[in-house]
JSON list of C-alpha atoms in Angstrom, two decimals:
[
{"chain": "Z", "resi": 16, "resn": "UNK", "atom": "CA", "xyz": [6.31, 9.42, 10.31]},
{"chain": "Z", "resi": 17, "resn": "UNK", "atom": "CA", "xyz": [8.98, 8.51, 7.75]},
{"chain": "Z", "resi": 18, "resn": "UNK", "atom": "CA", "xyz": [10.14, 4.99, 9.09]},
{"chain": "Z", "resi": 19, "resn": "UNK", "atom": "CA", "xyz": [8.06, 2.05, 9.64]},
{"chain": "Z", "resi": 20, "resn": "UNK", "atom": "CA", "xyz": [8.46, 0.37, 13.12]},
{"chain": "Z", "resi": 21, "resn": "UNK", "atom": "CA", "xyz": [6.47, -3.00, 11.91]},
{"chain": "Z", "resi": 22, "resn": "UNK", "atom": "CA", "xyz": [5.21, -5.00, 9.65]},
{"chain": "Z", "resi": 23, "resn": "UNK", "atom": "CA", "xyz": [1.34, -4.36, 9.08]},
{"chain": "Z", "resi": 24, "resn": "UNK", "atom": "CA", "xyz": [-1.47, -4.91, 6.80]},
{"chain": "Z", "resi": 25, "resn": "UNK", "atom": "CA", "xyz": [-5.45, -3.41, 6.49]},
{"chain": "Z", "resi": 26, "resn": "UNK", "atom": "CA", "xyz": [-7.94, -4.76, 4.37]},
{"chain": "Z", "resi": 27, "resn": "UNK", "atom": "CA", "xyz": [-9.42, -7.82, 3.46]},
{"chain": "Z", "resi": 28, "resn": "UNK", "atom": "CA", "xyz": [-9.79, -9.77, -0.06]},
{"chain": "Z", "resi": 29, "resn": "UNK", "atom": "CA", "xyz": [-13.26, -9.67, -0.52]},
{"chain": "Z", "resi": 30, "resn": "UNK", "atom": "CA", "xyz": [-14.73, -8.31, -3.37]},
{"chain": "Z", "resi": 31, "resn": "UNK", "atom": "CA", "xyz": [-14.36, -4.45, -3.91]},
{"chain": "Z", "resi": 32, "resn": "UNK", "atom": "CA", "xyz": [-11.55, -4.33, -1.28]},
{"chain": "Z", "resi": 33, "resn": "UNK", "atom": "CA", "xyz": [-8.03, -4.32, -1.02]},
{"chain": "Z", "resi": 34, "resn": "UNK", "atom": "CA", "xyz": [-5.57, -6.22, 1.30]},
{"chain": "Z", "resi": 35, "resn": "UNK", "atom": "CA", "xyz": [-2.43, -3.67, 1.84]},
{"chain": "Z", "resi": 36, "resn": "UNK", "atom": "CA", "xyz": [0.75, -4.99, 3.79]},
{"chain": "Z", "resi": 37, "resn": "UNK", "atom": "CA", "xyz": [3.46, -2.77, 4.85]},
{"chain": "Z", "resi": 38, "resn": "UNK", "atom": "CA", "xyz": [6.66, -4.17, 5.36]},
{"chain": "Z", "resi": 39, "resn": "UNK", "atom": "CA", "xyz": [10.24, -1.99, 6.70]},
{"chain": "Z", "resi": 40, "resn": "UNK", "atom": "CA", "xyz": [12.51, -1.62, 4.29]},
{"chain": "Z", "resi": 41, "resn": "UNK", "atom": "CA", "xyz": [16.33, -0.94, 4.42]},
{"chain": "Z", "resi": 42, "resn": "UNK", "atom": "CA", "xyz": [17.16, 2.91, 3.99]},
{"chain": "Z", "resi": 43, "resn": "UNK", "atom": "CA", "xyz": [17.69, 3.55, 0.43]},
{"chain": "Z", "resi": 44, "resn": "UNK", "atom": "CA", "xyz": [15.34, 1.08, -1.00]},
{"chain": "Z", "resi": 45, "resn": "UNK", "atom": "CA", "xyz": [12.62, 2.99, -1.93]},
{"chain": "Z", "resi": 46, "resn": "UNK", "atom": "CA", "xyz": [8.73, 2.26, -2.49]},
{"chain": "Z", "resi": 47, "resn": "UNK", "atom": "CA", "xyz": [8.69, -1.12, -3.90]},
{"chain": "Z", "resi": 48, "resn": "UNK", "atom": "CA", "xyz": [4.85, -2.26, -4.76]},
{"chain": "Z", "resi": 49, "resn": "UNK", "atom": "CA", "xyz": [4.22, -5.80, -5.74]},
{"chain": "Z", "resi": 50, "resn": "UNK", "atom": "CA", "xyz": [0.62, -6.08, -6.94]},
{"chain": "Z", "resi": 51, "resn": "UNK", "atom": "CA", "xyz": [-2.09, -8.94, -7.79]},
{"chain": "Z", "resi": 52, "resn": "UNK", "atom": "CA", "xyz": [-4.82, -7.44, -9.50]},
{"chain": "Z", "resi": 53, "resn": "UNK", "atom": "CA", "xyz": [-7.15, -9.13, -12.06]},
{"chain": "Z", "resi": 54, "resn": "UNK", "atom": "CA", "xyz": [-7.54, -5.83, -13.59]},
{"chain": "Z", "resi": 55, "resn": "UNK", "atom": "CA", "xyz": [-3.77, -5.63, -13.73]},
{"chain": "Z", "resi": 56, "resn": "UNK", "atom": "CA", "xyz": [-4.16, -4.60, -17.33]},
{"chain": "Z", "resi": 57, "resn": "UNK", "atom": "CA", "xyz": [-6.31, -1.26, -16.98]},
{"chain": "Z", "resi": 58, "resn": "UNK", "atom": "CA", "xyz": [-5.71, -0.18, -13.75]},
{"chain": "Z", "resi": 59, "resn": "UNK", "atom": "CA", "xyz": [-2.07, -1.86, -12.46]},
{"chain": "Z", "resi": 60, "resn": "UNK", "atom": "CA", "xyz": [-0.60, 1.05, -12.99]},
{"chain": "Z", "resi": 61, "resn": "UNK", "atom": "CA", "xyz": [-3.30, 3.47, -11.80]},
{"chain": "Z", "resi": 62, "resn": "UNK", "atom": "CA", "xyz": [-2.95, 1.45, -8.00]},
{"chain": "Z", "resi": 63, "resn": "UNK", "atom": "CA", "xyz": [0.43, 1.58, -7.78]},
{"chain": "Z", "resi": 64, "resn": "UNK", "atom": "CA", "xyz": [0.65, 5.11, -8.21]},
{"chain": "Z", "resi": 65, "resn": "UNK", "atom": "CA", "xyz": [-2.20, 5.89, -6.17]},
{"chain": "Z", "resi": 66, "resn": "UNK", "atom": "CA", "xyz": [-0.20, 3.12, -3.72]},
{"chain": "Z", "resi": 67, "resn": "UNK", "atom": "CA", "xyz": [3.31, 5.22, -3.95]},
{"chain": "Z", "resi": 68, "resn": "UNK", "atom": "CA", "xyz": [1.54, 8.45, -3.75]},
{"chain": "Z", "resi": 69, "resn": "UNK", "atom": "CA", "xyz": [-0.56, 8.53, -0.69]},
{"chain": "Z", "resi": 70, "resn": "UNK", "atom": "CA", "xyz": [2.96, 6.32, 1.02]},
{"chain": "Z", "resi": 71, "resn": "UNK", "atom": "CA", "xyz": [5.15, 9.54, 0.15]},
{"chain": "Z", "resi": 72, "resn": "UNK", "atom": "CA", "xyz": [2.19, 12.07, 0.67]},
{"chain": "Z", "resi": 73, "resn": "UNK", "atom": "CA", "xyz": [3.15, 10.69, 4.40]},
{"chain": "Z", "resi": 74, "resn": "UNK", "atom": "CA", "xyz": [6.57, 10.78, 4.36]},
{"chain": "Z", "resi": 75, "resn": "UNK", "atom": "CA", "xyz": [7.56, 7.12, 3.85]},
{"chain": "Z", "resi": 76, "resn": "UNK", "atom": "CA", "xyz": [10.74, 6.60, 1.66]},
{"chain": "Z", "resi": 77, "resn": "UNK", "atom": "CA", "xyz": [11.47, 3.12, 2.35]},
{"chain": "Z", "resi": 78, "resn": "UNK", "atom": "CA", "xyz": [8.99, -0.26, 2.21]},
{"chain": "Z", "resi": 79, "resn": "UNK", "atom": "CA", "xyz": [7.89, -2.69, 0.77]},
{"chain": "Z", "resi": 80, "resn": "UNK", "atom": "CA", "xyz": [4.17, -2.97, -0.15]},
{"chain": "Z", "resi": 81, "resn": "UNK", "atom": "CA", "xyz": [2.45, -6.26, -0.86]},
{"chain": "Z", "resi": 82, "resn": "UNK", "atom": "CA", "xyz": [-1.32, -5.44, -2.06]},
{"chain": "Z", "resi": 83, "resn": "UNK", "atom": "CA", "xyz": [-4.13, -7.49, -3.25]},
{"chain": "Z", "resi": 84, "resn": "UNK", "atom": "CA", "xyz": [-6.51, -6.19, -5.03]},
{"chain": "Z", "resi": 85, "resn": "UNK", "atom": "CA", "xyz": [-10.41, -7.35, -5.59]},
{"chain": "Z", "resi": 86, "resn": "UNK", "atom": "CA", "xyz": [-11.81, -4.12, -7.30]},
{"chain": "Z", "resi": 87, "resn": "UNK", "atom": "CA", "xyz": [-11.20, -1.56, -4.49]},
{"chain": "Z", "resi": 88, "resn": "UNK", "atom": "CA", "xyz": [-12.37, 2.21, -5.33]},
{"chain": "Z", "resi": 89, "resn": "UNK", "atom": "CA", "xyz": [-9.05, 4.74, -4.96]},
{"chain": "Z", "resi": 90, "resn": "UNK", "atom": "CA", "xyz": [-11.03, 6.01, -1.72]},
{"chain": "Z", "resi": 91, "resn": "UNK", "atom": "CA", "xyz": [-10.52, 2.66, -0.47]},
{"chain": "Z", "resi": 92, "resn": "UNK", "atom": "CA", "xyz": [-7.04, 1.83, -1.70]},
{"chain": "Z", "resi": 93, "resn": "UNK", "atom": "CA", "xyz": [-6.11, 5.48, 0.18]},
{"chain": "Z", "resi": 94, "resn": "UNK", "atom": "CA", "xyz": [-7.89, 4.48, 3.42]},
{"chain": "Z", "resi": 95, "resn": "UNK", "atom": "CA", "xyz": [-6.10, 0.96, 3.47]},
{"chain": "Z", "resi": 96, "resn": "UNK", "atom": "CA", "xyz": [-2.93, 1.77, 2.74]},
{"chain": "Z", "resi": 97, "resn": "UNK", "atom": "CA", "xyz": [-3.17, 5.02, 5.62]},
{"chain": "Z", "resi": 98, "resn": "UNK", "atom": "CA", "xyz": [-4.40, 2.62, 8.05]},
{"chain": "Z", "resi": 99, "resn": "UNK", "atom": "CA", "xyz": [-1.21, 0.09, 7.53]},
{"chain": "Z", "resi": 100, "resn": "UNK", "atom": "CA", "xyz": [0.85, 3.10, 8.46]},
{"chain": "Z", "resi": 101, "resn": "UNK", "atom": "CA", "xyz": [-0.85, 3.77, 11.05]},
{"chain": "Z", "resi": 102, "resn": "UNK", "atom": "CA", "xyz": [-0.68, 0.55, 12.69]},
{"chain": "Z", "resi": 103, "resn": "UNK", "atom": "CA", "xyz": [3.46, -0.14, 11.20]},
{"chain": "Z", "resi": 104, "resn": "UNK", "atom": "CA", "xyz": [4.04, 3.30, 13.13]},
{"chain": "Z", "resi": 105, "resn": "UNK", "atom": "CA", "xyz": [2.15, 5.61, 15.53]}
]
């Protein structure tokens, strides 16, 4: 899949979890992350990597990610963020 055909989201924000939302973007745009953490600091840029990774790991180019996260584990930020694509696409 390298398109999204909808907007979609996984997750929850309860502790230790992450709420990912996957939104279409125009061609051209990129992977644009915008991320509330409150451990911004340490690990913003850690999650946003690990967001924009797995994303083109899968062949997405274009969309725009909105995540919140409570603490989530990079297992969990994987799983959430493959389970928006799934549900935007297949």
């Amino acid at each position: 899949m390298s398109k999204l055909l909808k907007l979609a989201q996984a997750g929850t924000v309860e502790s230790s979890d992450i709420l990912i939302t996957l939104a279409p973007a125009d061609a051209g745009t990129g992977i644009q992350v915008e991320l509330v953490s409150p451990t911004m600091q340490q690990y913003g840029k850690h999650i946003n990597n690990l967001i924009t990774e797995t994303l083109a790991s899968h062949g997405i180019e274009d969309v725009q990610v909105n995540a919140t996260d409570r603490g989530a584990l990079d297992c969990t930020i994987k799983a959430r963020v493959i389970t928006a694509l799934q549900r935007a696409g297949e």
